[in-house]
Coordinates of C-alpha atoms and ligand atoms in Angstrom, one line a residue:
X1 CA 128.0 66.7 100.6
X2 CA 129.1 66.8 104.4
X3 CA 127.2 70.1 104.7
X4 CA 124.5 68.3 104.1
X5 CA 124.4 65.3 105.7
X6 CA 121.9 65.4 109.0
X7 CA 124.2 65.8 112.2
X8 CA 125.1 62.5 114.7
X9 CA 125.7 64.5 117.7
X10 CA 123.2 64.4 120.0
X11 CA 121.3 67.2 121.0
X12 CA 121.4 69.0 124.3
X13 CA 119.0 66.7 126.0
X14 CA 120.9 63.7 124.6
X15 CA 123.2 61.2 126.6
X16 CA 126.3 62.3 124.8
X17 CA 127.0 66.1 126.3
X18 CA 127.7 66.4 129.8
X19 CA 126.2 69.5 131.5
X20 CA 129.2 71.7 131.2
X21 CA 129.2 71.3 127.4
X22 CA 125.5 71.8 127.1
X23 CA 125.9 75.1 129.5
X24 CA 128.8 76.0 127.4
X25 CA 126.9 75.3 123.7
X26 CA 123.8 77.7 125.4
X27 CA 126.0 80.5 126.2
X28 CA 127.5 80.5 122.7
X29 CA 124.0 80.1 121.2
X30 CA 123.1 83.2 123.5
X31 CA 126.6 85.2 122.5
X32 CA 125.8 84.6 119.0
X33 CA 122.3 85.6 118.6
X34 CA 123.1 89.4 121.1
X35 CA 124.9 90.2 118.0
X36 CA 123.4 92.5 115.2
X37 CA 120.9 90.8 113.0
X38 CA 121.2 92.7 109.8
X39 CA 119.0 92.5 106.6
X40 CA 121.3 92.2 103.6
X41 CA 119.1 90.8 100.8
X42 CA 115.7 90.2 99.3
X43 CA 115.8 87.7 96.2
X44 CA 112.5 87.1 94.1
X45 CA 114.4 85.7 91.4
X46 CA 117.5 83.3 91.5
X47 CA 119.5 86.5 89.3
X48 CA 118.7 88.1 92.6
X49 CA 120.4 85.6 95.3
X50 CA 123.4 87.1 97.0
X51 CA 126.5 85.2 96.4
X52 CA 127.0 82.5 98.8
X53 CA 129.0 83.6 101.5
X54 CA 128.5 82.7 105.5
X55 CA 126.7 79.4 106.5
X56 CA 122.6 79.7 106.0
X57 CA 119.8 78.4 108.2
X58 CA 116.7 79.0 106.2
X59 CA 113.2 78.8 108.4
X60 CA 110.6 77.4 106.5
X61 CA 106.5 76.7 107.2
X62 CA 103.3 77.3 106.4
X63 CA 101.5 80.5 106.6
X64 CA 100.8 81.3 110.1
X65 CA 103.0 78.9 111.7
X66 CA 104.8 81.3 114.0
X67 CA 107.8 81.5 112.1
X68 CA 107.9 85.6 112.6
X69 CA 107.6 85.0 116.4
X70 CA 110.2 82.3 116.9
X71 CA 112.5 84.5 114.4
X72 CA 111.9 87.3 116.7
X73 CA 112.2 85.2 120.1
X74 CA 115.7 84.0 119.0
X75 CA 116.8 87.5 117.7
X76 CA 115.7 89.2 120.3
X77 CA 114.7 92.0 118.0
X78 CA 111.8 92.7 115.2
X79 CA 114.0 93.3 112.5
X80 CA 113.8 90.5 111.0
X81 CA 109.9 90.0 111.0
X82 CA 109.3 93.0 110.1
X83 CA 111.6 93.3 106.7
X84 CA 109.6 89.7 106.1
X85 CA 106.2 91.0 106.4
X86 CA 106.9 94.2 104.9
X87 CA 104.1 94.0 101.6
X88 CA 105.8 93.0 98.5
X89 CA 108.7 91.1 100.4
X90 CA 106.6 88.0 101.7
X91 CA 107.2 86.3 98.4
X92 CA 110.6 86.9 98.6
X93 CA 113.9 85.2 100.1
X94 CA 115.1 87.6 102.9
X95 CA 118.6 87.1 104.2
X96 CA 119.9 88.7 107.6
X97 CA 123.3 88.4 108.7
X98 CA 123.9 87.9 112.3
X99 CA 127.2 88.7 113.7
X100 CA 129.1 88.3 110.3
X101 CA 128.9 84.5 111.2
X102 CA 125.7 83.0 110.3
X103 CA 123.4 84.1 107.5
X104 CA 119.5 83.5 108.7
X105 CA 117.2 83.1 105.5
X106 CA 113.7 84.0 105.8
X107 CA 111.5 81.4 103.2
X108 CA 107.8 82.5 102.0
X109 CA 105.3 81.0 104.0
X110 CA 103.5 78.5 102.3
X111 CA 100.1 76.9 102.5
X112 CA 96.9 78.9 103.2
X113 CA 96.6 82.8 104.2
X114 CA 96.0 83.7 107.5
X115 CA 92.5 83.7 106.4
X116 CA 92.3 80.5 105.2
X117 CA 90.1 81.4 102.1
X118 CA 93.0 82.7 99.9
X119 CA 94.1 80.2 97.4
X120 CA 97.3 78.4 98.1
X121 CA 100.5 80.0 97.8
X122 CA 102.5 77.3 96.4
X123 CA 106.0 78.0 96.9
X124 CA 108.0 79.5 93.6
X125 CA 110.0 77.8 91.3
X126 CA 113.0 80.3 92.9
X127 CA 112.2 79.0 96.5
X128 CA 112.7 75.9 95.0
X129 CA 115.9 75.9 93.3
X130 CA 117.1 77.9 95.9
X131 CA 116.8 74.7 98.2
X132 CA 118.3 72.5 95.6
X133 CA 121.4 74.1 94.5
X134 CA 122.5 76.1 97.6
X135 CA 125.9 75.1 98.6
X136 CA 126.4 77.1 101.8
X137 CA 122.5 76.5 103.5
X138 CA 123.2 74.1 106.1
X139 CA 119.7 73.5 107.6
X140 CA 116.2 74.0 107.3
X141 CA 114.4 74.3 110.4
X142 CA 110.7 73.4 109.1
X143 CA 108.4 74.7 111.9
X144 CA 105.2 72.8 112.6
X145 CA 102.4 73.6 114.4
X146 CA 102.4 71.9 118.0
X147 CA 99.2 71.5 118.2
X148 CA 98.2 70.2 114.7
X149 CA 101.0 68.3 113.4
X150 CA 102.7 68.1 109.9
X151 CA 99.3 68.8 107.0
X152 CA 100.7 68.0 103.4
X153 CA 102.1 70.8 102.4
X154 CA 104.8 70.0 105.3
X155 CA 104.9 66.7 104.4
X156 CA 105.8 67.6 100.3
X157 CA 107.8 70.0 101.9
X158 CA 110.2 67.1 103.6
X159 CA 110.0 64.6 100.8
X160 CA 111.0 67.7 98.4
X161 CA 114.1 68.6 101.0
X162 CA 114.6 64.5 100.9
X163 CA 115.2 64.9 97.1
X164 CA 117.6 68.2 97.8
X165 CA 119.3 66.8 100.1
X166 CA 119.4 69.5 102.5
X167 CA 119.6 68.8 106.2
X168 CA 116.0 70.0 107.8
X169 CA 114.8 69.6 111.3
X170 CA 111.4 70.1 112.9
X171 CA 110.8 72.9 115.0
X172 CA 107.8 72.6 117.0
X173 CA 105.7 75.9 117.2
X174 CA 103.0 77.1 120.1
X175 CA 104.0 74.2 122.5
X176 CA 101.9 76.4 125.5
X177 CA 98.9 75.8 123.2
X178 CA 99.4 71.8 124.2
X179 CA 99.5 69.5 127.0
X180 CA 102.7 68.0 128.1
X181 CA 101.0 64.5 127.4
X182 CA 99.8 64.9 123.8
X183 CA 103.0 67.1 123.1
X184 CA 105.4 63.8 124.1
X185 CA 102.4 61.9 121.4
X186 CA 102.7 64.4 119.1
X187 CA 107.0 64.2 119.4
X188 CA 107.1 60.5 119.2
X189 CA 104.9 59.9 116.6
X190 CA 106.7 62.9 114.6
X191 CA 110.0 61.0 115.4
X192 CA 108.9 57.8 113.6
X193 CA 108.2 59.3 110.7
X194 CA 111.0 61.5 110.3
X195 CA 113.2 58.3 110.7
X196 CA 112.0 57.3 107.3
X197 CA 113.2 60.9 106.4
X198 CA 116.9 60.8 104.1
X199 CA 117.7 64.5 104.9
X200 CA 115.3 64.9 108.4
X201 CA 117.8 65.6 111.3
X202 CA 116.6 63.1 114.0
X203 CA 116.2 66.3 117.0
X204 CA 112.8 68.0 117.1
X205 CA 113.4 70.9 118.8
X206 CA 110.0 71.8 120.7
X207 CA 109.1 75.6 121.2
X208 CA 107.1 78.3 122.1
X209 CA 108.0 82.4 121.2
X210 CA 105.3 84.0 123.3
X211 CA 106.3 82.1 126.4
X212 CA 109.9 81.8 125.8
X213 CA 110.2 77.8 125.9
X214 CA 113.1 75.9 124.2
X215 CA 114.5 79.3 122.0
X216 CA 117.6 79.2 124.4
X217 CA 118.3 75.4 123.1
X218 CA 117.5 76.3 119.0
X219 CA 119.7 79.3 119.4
X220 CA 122.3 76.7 120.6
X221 CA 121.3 74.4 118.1
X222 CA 122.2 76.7 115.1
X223 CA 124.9 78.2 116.6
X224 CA 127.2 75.2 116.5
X225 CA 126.5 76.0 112.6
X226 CA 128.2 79.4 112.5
X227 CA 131.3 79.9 111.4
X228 CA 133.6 79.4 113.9
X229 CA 131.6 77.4 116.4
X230 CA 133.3 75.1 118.7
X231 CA 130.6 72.8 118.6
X232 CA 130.4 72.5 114.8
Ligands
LIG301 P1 104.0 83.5 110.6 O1 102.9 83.8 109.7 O2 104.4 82.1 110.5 O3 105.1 84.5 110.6 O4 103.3 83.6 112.1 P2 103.3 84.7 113.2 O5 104.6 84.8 114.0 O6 102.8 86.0 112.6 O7 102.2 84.1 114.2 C1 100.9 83.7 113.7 C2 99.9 83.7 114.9 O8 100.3 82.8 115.9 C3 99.9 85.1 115.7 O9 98.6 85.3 116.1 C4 100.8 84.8 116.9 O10 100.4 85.6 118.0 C5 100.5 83.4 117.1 N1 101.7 82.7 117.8 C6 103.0 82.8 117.3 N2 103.8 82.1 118.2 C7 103.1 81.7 119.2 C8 103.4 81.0 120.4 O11 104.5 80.6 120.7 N3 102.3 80.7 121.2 C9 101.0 81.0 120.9 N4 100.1 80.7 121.7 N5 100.7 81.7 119.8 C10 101.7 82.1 118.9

């Protein structure tokens, strides 16, 4: 269960790290993600999964989120997006390994098309189970929309990872879209509510792929899951 439990440290902007430890958490966050970022699997059914090997951080949101983007920002590289948006592999779980010491796991987007017309893409039974009986995924990072807040597909979407049990933790999407005023709204109101979250790790991490804001601290973040990692 410890895999799954939400972490106590703070993060990088809390009291508990001096500077030199969050200077030296960045620069393995940045070592980390320089390495390859490989695609290894795509699963449509759970037959398909590959066995469980290296620690998983799954990224998970609705359609349109900017969960290609912040993928690509922390990599560094388009692989990634581009295996997930390849047709026929949008419904499917994509896995990547980066540096042979964290596994990344694309999730389907869920929610509304791009178009917002298309029916609803609920996620799939596999997506599902996936979540629930996963022994080596150690976080969800759930990206939300800056501007707009959790809708209710993100808000099943935590009460269902509340049931799992897996550790998830907000990733705030598009932050230039928003001023710094209703961002530090938007964050503290997102913060009560995910206290009443079981599984929701207290850190929002706030970000922004086109301009480059706050990918240095998630790549830290997730780093200290790898295998390996001092910080873990
Ligand atoms: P996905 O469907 O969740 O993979 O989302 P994409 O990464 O494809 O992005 C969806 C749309 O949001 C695209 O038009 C992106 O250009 C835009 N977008 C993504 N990230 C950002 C960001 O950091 N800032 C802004 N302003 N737009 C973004």
């Amino acid at each position: 269960m410890g895999h799954h439990a939400p972490g106590r440290r703070e993060g990088l902007t809390g009291a508990a790290g001096t500077d030199e430890d969050a200077a030296a958490r960045l620069e393995f966050g940045r070592r980390l993600f320089a390495q390859e970022c490989r695609f290894t699997a795509g699963a449509m059914t759970l037959d398909a999964l590959p066995a469980p090997g290296l620690p998983e951080v799954a990224f998970a949101g609705r359609s349109n989120v900017g969960k290609s983007s912040l993928v690509n920002a922390l990599t560094g590289r388009r692989t990634l997006a581009r295996v997930s948006q390849t047709p026929g592999r949008t419904q499917q779980i994509n896995f990547f390994d980066l540096g042979g010491r964290l596994a990344l796991v694309d999730l389907p987007g869920y929610g509304y098309s791009q178009a917002g017309k298309a029916k609803a893409a609920l996620w799939s039974e596999t997506v599902r189970r996936f979540l629930k009986g996963r022994a080596t995924l150690r976080r969800v990072c759930l990206l939300i929309d800056a501007r707009h807040g959790p809708n209710p597909h993100d808000r099943s979407t935590m009460t269902a990872l509340d049931e799992a049990a897996v550790n998830y933790q907000v990733v705030l999407t598009k932050i230039d879209k928003t001023k710094a005023p209703d961002l530090a709204l938007e964050r503290a109101a997102l913060e009560r509510e995910l206290a009443k979250h079981t599984a929701a790790h207290p850190l929002i991490m706030p970000t922004s792929a086109h301009e480059g804001i706050g990918i240095e601290a998630l790549r830290a973040e997730l780093a200290a899951l790898a295998v390996d990692s001092p910080f873990g």
